Tab-separated table of C-alpha atoms and ligand atoms in Angstrom:
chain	number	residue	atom	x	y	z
A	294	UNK	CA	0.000	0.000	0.000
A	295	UNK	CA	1.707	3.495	-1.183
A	296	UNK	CA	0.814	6.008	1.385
A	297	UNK	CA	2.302	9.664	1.063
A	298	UNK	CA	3.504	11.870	3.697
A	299	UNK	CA	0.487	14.269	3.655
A	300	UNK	CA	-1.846	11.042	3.929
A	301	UNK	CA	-0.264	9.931	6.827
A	302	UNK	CA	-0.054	12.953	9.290
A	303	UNK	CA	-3.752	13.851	8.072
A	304	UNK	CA	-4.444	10.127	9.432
A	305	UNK	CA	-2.209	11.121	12.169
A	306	UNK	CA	-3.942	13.371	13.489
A	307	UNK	CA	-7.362	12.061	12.762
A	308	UNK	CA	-6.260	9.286	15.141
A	309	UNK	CA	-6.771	11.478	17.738
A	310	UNK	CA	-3.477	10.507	20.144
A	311	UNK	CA	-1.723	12.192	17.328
A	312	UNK	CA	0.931	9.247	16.997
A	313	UNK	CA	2.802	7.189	14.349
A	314	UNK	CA	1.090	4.668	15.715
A	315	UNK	CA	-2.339	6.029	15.700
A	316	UNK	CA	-1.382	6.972	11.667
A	317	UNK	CA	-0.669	3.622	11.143
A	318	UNK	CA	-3.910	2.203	12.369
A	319	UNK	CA	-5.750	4.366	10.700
A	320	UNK	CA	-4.458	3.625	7.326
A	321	UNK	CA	-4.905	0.295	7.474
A	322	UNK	CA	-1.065	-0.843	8.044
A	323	UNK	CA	0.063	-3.707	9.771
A	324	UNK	CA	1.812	-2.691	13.411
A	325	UNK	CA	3.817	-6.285	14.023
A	326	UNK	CA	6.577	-4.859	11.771
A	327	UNK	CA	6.940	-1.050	13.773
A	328	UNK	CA	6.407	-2.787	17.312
A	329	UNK	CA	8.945	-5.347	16.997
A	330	UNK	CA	11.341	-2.570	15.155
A	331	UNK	CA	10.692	-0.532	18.302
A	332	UNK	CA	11.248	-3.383	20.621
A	333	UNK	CA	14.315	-4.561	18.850
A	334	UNK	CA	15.598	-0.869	19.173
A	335	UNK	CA	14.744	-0.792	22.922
A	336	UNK	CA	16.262	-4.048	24.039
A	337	UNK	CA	19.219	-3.795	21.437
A	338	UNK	CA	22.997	-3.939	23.287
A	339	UNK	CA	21.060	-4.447	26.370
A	340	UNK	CA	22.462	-6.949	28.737
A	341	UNK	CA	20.108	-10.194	29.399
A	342	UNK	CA	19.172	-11.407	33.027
A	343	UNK	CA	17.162	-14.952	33.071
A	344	UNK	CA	14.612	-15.024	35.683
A	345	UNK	CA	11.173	-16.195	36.471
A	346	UNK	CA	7.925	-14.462	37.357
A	347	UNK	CA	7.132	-14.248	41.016
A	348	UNK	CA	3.952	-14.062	41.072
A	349	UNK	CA	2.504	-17.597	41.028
A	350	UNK	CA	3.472	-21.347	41.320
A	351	UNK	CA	3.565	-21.596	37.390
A	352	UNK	CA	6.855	-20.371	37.678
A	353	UNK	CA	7.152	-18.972	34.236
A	354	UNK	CA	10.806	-18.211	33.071
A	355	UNK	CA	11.439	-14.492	32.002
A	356	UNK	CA	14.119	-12.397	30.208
A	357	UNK	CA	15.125	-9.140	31.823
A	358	UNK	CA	16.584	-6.730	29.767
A	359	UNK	CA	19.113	-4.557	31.535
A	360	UNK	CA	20.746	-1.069	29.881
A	361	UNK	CA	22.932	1.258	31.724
A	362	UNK	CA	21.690	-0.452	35.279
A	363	UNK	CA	18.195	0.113	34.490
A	364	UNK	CA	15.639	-2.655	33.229
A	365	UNK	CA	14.218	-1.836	29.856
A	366	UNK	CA	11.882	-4.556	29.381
A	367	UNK	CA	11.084	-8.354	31.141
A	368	UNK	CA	9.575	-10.665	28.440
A	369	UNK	CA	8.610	-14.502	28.520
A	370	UNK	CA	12.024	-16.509	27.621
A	371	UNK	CA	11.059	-18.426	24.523
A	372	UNK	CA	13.566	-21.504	25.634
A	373	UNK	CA	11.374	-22.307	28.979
A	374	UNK	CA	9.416	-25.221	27.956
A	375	UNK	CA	6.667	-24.530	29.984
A	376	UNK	CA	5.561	-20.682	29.056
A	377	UNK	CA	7.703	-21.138	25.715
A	378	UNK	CA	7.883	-17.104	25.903
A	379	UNK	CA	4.460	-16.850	26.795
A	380	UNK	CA	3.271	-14.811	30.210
A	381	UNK	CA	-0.442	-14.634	31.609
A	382	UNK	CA	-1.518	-10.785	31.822
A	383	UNK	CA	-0.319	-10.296	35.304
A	384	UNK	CA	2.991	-11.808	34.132
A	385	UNK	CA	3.405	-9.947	31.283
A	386	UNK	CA	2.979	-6.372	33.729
A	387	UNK	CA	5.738	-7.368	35.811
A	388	UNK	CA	8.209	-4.331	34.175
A	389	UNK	CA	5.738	-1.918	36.180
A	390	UNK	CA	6.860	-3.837	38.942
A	391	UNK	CA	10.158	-1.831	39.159
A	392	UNK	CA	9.502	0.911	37.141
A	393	UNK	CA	6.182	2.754	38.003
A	394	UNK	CA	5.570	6.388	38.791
A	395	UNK	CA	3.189	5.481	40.845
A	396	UNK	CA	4.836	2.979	43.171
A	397	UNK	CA	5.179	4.155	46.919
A	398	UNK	CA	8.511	4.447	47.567
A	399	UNK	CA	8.230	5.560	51.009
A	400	UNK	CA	6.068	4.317	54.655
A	401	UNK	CA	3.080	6.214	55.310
A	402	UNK	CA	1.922	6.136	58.626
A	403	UNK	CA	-1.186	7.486	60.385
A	404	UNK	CA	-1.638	7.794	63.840
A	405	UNK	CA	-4.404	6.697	65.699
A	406	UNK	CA	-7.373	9.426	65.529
A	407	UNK	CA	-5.640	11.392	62.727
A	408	UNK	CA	-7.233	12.524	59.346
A	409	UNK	CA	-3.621	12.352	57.627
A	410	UNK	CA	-0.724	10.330	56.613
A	411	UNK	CA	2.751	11.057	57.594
A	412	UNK	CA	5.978	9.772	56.430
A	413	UNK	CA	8.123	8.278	58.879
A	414	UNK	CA	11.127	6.149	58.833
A	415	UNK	CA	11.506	2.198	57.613
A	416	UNK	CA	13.214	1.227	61.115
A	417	UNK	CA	10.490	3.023	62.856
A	418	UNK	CA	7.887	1.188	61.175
A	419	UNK	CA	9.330	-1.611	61.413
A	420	UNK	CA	9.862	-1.537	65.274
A	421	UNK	CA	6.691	-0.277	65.501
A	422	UNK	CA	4.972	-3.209	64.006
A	423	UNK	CA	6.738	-5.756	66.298
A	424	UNK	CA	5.948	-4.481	69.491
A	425	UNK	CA	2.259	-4.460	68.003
A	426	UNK	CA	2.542	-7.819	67.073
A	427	UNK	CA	4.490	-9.457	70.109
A	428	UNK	CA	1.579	-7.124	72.443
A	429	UNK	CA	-1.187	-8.382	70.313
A	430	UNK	CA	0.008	-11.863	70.811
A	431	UNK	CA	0.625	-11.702	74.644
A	432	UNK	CA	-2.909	-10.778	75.030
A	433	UNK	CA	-4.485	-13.203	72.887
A	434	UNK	CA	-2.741	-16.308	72.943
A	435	UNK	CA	-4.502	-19.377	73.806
A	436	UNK	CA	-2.150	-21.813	74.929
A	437	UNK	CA	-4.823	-24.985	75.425
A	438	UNK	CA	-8.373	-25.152	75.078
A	439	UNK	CA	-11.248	-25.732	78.244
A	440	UNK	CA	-11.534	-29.399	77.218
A	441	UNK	CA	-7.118	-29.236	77.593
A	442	UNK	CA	-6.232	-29.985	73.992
A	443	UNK	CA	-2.683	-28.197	73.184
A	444	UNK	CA	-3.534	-25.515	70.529
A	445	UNK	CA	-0.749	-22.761	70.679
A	446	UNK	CA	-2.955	-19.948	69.121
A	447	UNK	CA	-2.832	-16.519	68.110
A	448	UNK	CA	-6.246	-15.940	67.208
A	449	UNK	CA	-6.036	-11.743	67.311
A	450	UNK	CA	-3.725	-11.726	64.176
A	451	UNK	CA	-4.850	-11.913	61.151
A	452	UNK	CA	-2.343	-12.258	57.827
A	453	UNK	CA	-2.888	-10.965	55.035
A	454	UNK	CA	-0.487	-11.042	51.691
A	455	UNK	CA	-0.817	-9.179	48.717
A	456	UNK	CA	-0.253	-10.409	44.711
A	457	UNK	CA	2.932	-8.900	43.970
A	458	UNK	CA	4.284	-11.044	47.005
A	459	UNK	CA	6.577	-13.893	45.281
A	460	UNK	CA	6.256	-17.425	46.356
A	461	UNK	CA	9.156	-18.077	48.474
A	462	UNK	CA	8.287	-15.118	50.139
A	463	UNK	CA	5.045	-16.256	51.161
A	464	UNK	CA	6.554	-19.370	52.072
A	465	UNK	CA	8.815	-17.526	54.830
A	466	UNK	CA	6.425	-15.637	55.738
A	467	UNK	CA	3.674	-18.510	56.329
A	468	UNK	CA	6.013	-20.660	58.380
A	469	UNK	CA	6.553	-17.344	60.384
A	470	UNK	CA	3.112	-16.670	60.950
A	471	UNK	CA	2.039	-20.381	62.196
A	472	UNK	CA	5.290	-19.792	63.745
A	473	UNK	CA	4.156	-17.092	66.416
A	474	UNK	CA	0.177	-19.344	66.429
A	475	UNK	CA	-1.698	-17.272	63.897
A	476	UNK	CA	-4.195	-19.793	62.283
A	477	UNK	CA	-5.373	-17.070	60.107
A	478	UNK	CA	-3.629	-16.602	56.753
A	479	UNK	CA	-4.694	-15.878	53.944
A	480	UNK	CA	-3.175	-14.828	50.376
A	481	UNK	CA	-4.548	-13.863	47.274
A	482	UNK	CA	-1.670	-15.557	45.518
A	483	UNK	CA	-1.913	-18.902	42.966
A	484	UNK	CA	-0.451	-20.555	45.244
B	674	LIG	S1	1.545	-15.182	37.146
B	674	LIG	FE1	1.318	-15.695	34.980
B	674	LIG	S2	3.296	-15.271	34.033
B	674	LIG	FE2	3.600	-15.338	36.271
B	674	LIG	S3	4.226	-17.442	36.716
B	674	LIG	FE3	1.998	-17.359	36.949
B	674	LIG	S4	1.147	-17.918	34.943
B	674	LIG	FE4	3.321	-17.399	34.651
């Protein structure tokens, strides 16, 4: 398909977003050829890291693409026989794992009664949340119940882990939860 110059920024444009790619779409052109240009460009010289995704027990491998320290793209690695390069939709997100605007980068705390956060240090934070949990637990464990059977629970603490929390994570962290009696956990991990 011949398309001139002025046909393609009055397409452009018409696209609305005002983009190459926008032009492109609207004249009918085939994209797989610019995207994988623009990926080649992005990931070309870049160093390449194997890892997997963390976010379930599917384990799917993944190639991080590192340039000047900073990671320019994670795809599915097309030699793992069980994703063969493939990654779900959660998998395929994990670049805006690491590099996100909108990540908090910082611990937010508000104080009983108050209408606001404030930001306060990690060590703080964490201190703080141990002597909440070791109180919590001192008032609530049950040691044995009224007809004597051994239980060893924590039944004020609940757990509660979040998706972008990788497996062996979650494993540590379960075996330190049932570790201190909490019979409560829950995850919204595949696991
Ligand atoms: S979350 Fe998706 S991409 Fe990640 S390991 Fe599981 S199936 Fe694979």
């Amino acid at each position: 398909m011949q398309v001139s110059r002025r046909d393609f920024l009055r397409v452009s444009v018409g696209a609305g977003a005002g983009t190459a790619i926008g032009g492109m779409v609207g004249l009918g052109l085939p994209l797989a050829p610019a995207r994988a240009r623009a990926q080649e460009l992005r990931i070309k010289d870049a160093k390449i890291v194997p890892s997997i995704c963390p976010f379930c027990s599917v384990g799917c491998a993944t190639l991080i693409h590192v340039k000047d320290e900073k990671i320019v793209n994670i795809e599915g690695d097309p030699r793992s026989p069980h994703n063969e390069g493939t990654l779900c939709p959660k998998g395929a997100a994990i670049y805006q794992l690491h590099m996100n605007p909108n990540r908090a980068t910082k611990v937010l705390h508000r104080k009983p009664g108050a209408s606001g956060w404030e930001i306060v240090e990690l060590d703080w934070a964490m201190d703080r949340v141990a002597e909440l949990i070791k109180e919590t637990r001192d008032e609530t464990f049950i040691e044995s119940l009224p007809n004597g059977k051994l239980v060893n629970m924590t039944p004020g603490i609940f757990a509660l882990g979040g998706a972008t929390l990788d497996n062996e994570f979650n494993h540590v962290c379960q075996k330190f939860w049932r570790g201190l009696g909490v019979v409560a956990i829950e995850n919204q991990a595949r696991i």
